[in-house]
Backbone as CSV, one residue per row, in Angstrom:
resi,resn,N_x,N_y,N_z,CA_x,CA_y,CA_z,C_x,C_y,C_z
1,UNK,-30.552,414.642,159.589,-29.732,413.996,160.590,-29.777,412.478,160.379
2,UNK,-28.650,411.856,160.668,-28.582,410.403,160.584,-27.698,409.892,161.717
3,UNK,-27.606,408.570,161.850,-26.851,407.979,162.951,-25.639,407.239,162.393
4,UNK,-24.551,407.226,163.210,-23.309,406.549,162.816,-22.731,405.790,164.006
5,UNK,-21.898,404.784,163.705,-21.177,404.058,164.747,-20.013,403.295,164.123
6,UNK,-18.841,403.389,164.735,-17.719,402.551,164.321,-18.041,401.138,164.769
7,UNK,-18.192,400.248,163.815,-18.585,398.882,164.145,-17.411,397.957,164.325
8,UNK,-16.428,398.039,163.430,-15.492,396.938,163.348,-14.123,397.403,162.890
9,UNK,-13.113,396.715,163.373,-11.748,396.835,162.876,-11.478,395.563,162.094
10,UNK,-11.021,395.702,160.854,-10.730,394.546,160.021,-9.247,394.518,159.701
11,UNK,-8.631,393.372,159.943,-7.232,393.152,159.592,-7.241,392.569,158.184
12,UNK,-6.698,393.296,157.222,-6.653,392.851,155.831,-5.342,392.118,155.592
13,UNK,-5.432,390.852,155.189,-4.238,390.016,155.018,-4.190,389.427,153.619
14,UNK,-2.992,389.346,153.024,-2.875,388.659,151.741,-3.220,387.180,151.909
15,UNK,-3.685,386.561,150.838,-4.121,385.164,150.884,-3.084,384.237,151.492
16,UNK,-1.818,384.433,151.148,-0.765,383.528,151.627,-0.577,383.576,153.135
17,UNK,-0.996,384.659,153.772,-0.817,384.806,155.226,-2.138,384.825,155.983
18,UNK,-3.251,384.642,155.265,-4.574,384.811,155.863,-4.771,383.946,157.119
19,UNK,-4.523,382.652,157.027,-4.736,381.769,158.182,-3.800,382.120,159.335
20,UNK,-2.544,382.411,159.040,-1.588,382.771,160.093,-2.001,384.063,160.788
21,UNK,-2.480,385.033,160.018,-2.905,386.309,160.588,-4.170,386.127,161.432
22,UNK,-5.119,385.325,160.939,-6.336,385.058,161.716,-5.995,384.355,163.022
23,UNK,-5.109,383.387,162.974,-4.692,382.672,164.182,-3.976,383.610,165.141
24,UNK,-3.092,384.461,164.607,-2.364,385.405,165.460,-3.322,386.338,166.193
25,UNK,-4.226,387.019,165.441,-5.109,387.994,166.077,-6.119,387.343,167.003
26,UNK,-6.545,386.132,166.686,-7.422,385.407,167.618,-6.680,385.177,168.932
27,UNK,-5.431,384.744,168.848,-4.630,384.538,170.061,-4.316,385.828,170.777
28,UNK,-3.963,386.857,170.016,-3.595,388.141,170.626,-4.753,388.762,171.387
29,UNK,-5.978,388.553,170.899,-7.160,389.161,171.527,-7.985,388.157,172.325
30,UNK,-7.399,386.979,172.595,-8.077,385.935,173.382,-9.469,385.650,172.825
31,UNK,-9.559,385.520,171.507,-10.828,385.312,170.818,-10.838,383.941,170.148
32,UNK,-11.996,383.557,169.645,-12.052,382.324,168.871,-12.432,382.676,167.430
33,UNK,-11.637,382.187,166.456,-11.892,382.513,165.054,-13.021,381.673,164.479
34,UNK,-13.916,382.313,163.728,-15.035,381.621,163.086,-15.203,382.142,161.670
35,UNK,-15.220,381.241,160.676,-15.507,381.685,159.308,-16.891,382.334,159.263
36,UNK,-17.046,383.328,158.394,-18.317,384.016,158.244,-19.104,383.309,157.132
37,UNK,-20.287,382.816,157.462,-21.116,382.088,156.505,-21.395,382.935,155.272
38,UNK,-21.149,382.360,154.106,-21.426,383.049,152.856,-20.391,384.074,152.451
39,UNK,-19.383,384.298,153.278,-18.316,385.263,152.972,-16.968,384.621,153.317
40,UNK,-16.483,383.726,152.449,-15.279,382.949,152.769,-14.013,383.785,152.939
41,UNK,-14.049,385.041,152.509,-12.867,385.890,152.674,-12.762,386.475,154.086
42,UNK,-13.750,386.199,154.954,-13.749,386.751,156.310,-13.683,385.673,157.377
43,UNK,-12.961,385.975,158.444,-12.995,385.211,159.689,-13.355,386.216,160.771
44,UNK,-14.425,385.938,161.494,-14.837,386.792,162.604,-14.148,386.306,163.877
45,UNK,-13.672,387.239,164.681,-13.069,386.865,165.960,-14.135,387.044,167.030
46,UNK,-14.667,385.932,167.525,-15.747,385.969,168.504,-15.221,386.238,169.902
47,UNK,-15.908,387.132,170.587,-15.637,387.483,171.977,-14.191,387.945,172.189
48,UNK,-13.698,388.896,171.366,-12.328,389.378,171.564,-12.244,390.297,172.775
49,UNK,-11.063,390.444,173.310,-10.804,391.425,174.370,-10.706,392.780,173.675
50,UNK,-11.865,393.329,173.286,-11.915,394.512,172.438,-13.274,395.181,172.579
51,UNK,-13.308,396.501,172.425,-14.591,397.191,172.379,-15.289,396.989,171.040
52,UNK,-14.641,397.268,169.876,-15.335,397.006,168.614,-15.208,395.538,168.220
53,UNK,-16.030,395.135,167.274,-15.889,393.817,166.661,-14.561,393.796,165.905
54,UNK,-13.986,392.604,165.741,-12.731,392.456,165.010,-12.890,391.286,164.045
55,UNK,-12.378,391.449,162.822,-12.409,390.384,161.818,-11.100,390.410,161.040
56,UNK,-10.835,389.317,160.342,-9.685,389.216,159.444,-10.251,388.955,158.056
57,UNK,-9.726,389.676,157.049,-10.220,389.558,155.673,-9.083,389.157,154.751
58,UNK,-9.354,388.165,153.902,-8.420,387.770,152.842,-8.610,388.750,151.702
59,UNK,-7.576,389.550,151.406,-7.698,390.580,150.368,-7.001,390.205,149.068
60,UNK,-6.675,388.927,148.910,-6.113,388.469,147.649,-4.628,388.182,147.740
61,UNK,-4.092,387.564,146.695,-2.712,387.089,146.740,-1.634,388.172,146.694
62,UNK,-1.898,389.277,146.048,-0.857,390.292,145.853,-1.106,391.576,146.619
63,UNK,-2.053,391.562,147.537,-2.427,392.784,148.253,-1.467,393.086,149.394
64,UNK,-1.425,394.347,149.769,-0.584,394.804,150.873,-1.370,394.703,152.181
65,UNK,-0.782,394.111,153.221,-1.471,394.027,154.504,-1.781,395.423,155.053
66,UNK,-2.900,395.520,155.757,-3.305,396.796,156.338,-4.453,396.532,157.314
67,UNK,-4.922,397.568,157.957,-6.150,397.537,158.754,-7.150,398.450,158.063
68,UNK,-8.433,398.175,158.229,-9.440,399.151,157.816,-10.599,399.112,158.809
69,UNK,-11.378,400.174,158.815,-12.498,400.311,159.737,-13.811,400.233,158.979
70,UNK,-14.859,399.770,159.660,-16.216,399.807,159.112,-17.053,400.766,159.949
71,UNK,-17.713,401.697,159.274,-18.619,402.634,159.938,-20.041,402.311,159.495
72,UNK,-20.904,402.019,160.463,-22.313,401.783,160.164,-23.066,403.101,160.176
73,UNK,-24.092,403.190,159.329,-24.947,404.371,159.303,-26.325,404.003,158.787
74,UNK,-27.304,404.745,159.243,-28.659,404.510,158.741,-28.953,405.348,157.493
75,UNK,-27.958,406.096,156.990,-28.108,406.861,155.750,-26.743,406.943,155.068
76,UNK,-26.466,405.967,154.215,-25.132,405.873,153.596,-24.788,407.124,152.801
77,UNK,-25.683,407.606,151.962,-25.353,408.763,151.128,-25.098,410.013,151.957
78,UNK,-25.877,410.223,153.007,-25.643,411.384,153.879,-24.302,411.265,154.583
79,UNK,-23.944,410.066,155.009,-22.666,409.883,155.703,-21.493,410.036,154.739
80,UNK,-21.614,409.522,153.522,-20.561,409.699,152.514,-20.368,411.190,152.239
81,UNK,-21.451,411.937,152.102,-21.353,413.383,151.874,-20.698,414.082,153.058
82,UNK,-21.070,413.696,154.276,-20.486,414.308,155.476,-18.985,414.030,155.546
83,UNK,-18.600,412.784,155.305,-17.187,412.414,155.380,-16.373,413.031,154.244
84,UNK,-16.966,413.143,153.064,-16.299,413.822,151.950,-16.029,415.282,152.331
85,UNK,-17.003,415.884,152.979,-16.831,417.259,153.446,-15.727,417.408,154.480
86,UNK,-15.439,416.339,155.197,-14.359,416.355,156.189,-13.002,416.030,155.573
87,UNK,-12.973,415.671,154.276,-11.710,415.405,153.606,-11.526,413.987,153.111
88,UNK,-12.527,413.128,153.254,-12.421,411.753,152.758,-12.663,411.722,151.250
89,UNK,-12.266,410.615,150.631,-12.431,410.402,149.200,-13.145,409.080,148.979
90,UNK,-14.108,409.065,148.053,-14.760,407.814,147.671,-13.801,407.039,146.781
91,UNK,-13.525,405.798,147.146,-12.631,404.934,146.357,-13.411,403.962,145.480
92,UNK,-14.552,403.459,146.003,-15.366,402.505,145.238,-16.769,402.454,145.825
93,UNK,-17.732,402.265,144.941,-19.120,402.068,145.377,-19.495,400.630,145.083
94,UNK,-20.039,399.968,146.077,-20.527,398.600,145.940,-22.042,398.634,146.152
95,UNK,-22.738,397.549,145.827,-24.201,397.576,145.972,-24.696,397.924,147.384
96,UNK,-23.980,397.504,148.417,-24.480,397.742,149.778,-23.562,398.593,150.644
97,UNK,-22.411,399.023,150.132,-21.500,399.832,150.929,-20.607,400.678,150.040
98,UNK,-19.903,401.628,150.660,-18.977,402.512,149.946,-17.606,402.400,150.596
99,UNK,-16.580,402.221,149.772,-15.192,402.207,150.248,-14.662,403.625,150.125
100,UNK,-14.076,404.128,151.216,-13.546,405.489,151.228,-12.127,405.469,151.784
101,UNK,-11.452,406.597,151.648,-10.152,406.759,152.300,-10.148,408.106,153.009
102,UNK,-9.389,408.143,154.099,-9.263,409.389,154.854,-8.246,410.297,154.154
103,UNK,-7.950,411.471,154.689,-7.052,412.397,153.992,-5.638,411.877,153.713
104,UNK,-5.177,410.849,154.434,-3.845,410.300,154.140,-3.921,408.960,153.418
105,UNK,-5.120,408.558,153.001,-5.258,407.352,152.197,-5.635,406.087,152.940
106,UNK,-5.875,406.154,154.255,-6.278,404.965,155.001,-7.717,404.602,154.651
107,UNK,-7.944,403.317,154.405,-9.249,402.864,153.943,-10.244,402.646,155.073
108,UNK,-11.508,402.870,154.748,-12.615,402.502,155.627,-13.850,402.308,154.759
109,UNK,-14.838,401.601,155.306,-16.078,401.342,154.581,-17.248,401.966,155.329
110,UNK,-18.223,402.441,154.571,-19.465,402.977,155.123,-20.560,402.003,154.687
111,UNK,-21.263,401.428,155.650,-22.227,400.389,155.366,-23.455,400.494,156.256
112,UNK,-24.532,399.811,155.882,-25.740,399.886,156.701,-25.558,399.151,158.026
113,UNK,-26.373,399.494,159.018,-26.253,398.849,160.318,-26.550,397.354,160.250
114,UNK,-25.732,396.583,160.952,-26.004,395.146,161.078,-25.681,394.644,162.481
115,UNK,-25.062,395.468,163.296,-24.702,395.018,164.638,-25.826,395.296,165.628
116,UNK,-25.901,394.461,166.635,-26.919,394.613,167.673,-26.764,395.920,168.435
117,UNK,-25.564,396.465,168.483,-25.275,397.649,169.277,-25.680,398.963,168.615
118,UNK,-26.028,398.922,167.338,-26.285,400.174,166.626,-27.371,401.011,167.298
119,UNK,-28.450,400.394,167.699,-29.574,401.139,168.290,-29.173,401.868,169.569
120,UNK,-28.279,401.300,170.335,-27.933,401.898,171.634,-26.614,402.657,171.631
121,UNK,-25.702,402.368,170.692,-24.386,402.990,170.745,-24.114,403.988,169.631
122,UNK,-24.985,404.066,168.636,-24.749,405.018,167.545,-25.036,406.442,168.034
123,UNK,-24.499,407.396,167.264,-24.717,408.824,167.573,-25.324,409.518,166.386
124,UNK,-26.149,410.527,166.702,-26.742,411.317,165.640,-25.768,412.408,165.213
125,UNK,-25.610,412.561,163.891,-24.746,413.624,163.346,-25.518,414.426,162.323
């Protein structure tokens, strides 16, 4: 058994629209945008009118805009196996996380816990 929690919704924006998209979503969710230290491709939206955390990610100059989700887990390999069994596909493995897609191709990432809420809001599966 391991624990899981949907941590974050990320708005993926092409480089040319990154600042406009970050400004839009900050305004739309009554949040304040803050660059993420050490990760210049991310802007975190602090204190959004939202249950999950929200961020905007620069996905490069030629990428297609989209949304993706981040799922935290205390056992990445067990969660990847569980989600694969439900119909997900592994798209890429990175040193600290796995990029997957659901049965219709929507992207999400499986990563270790980093949010303060994991201990109290995660569920055992």
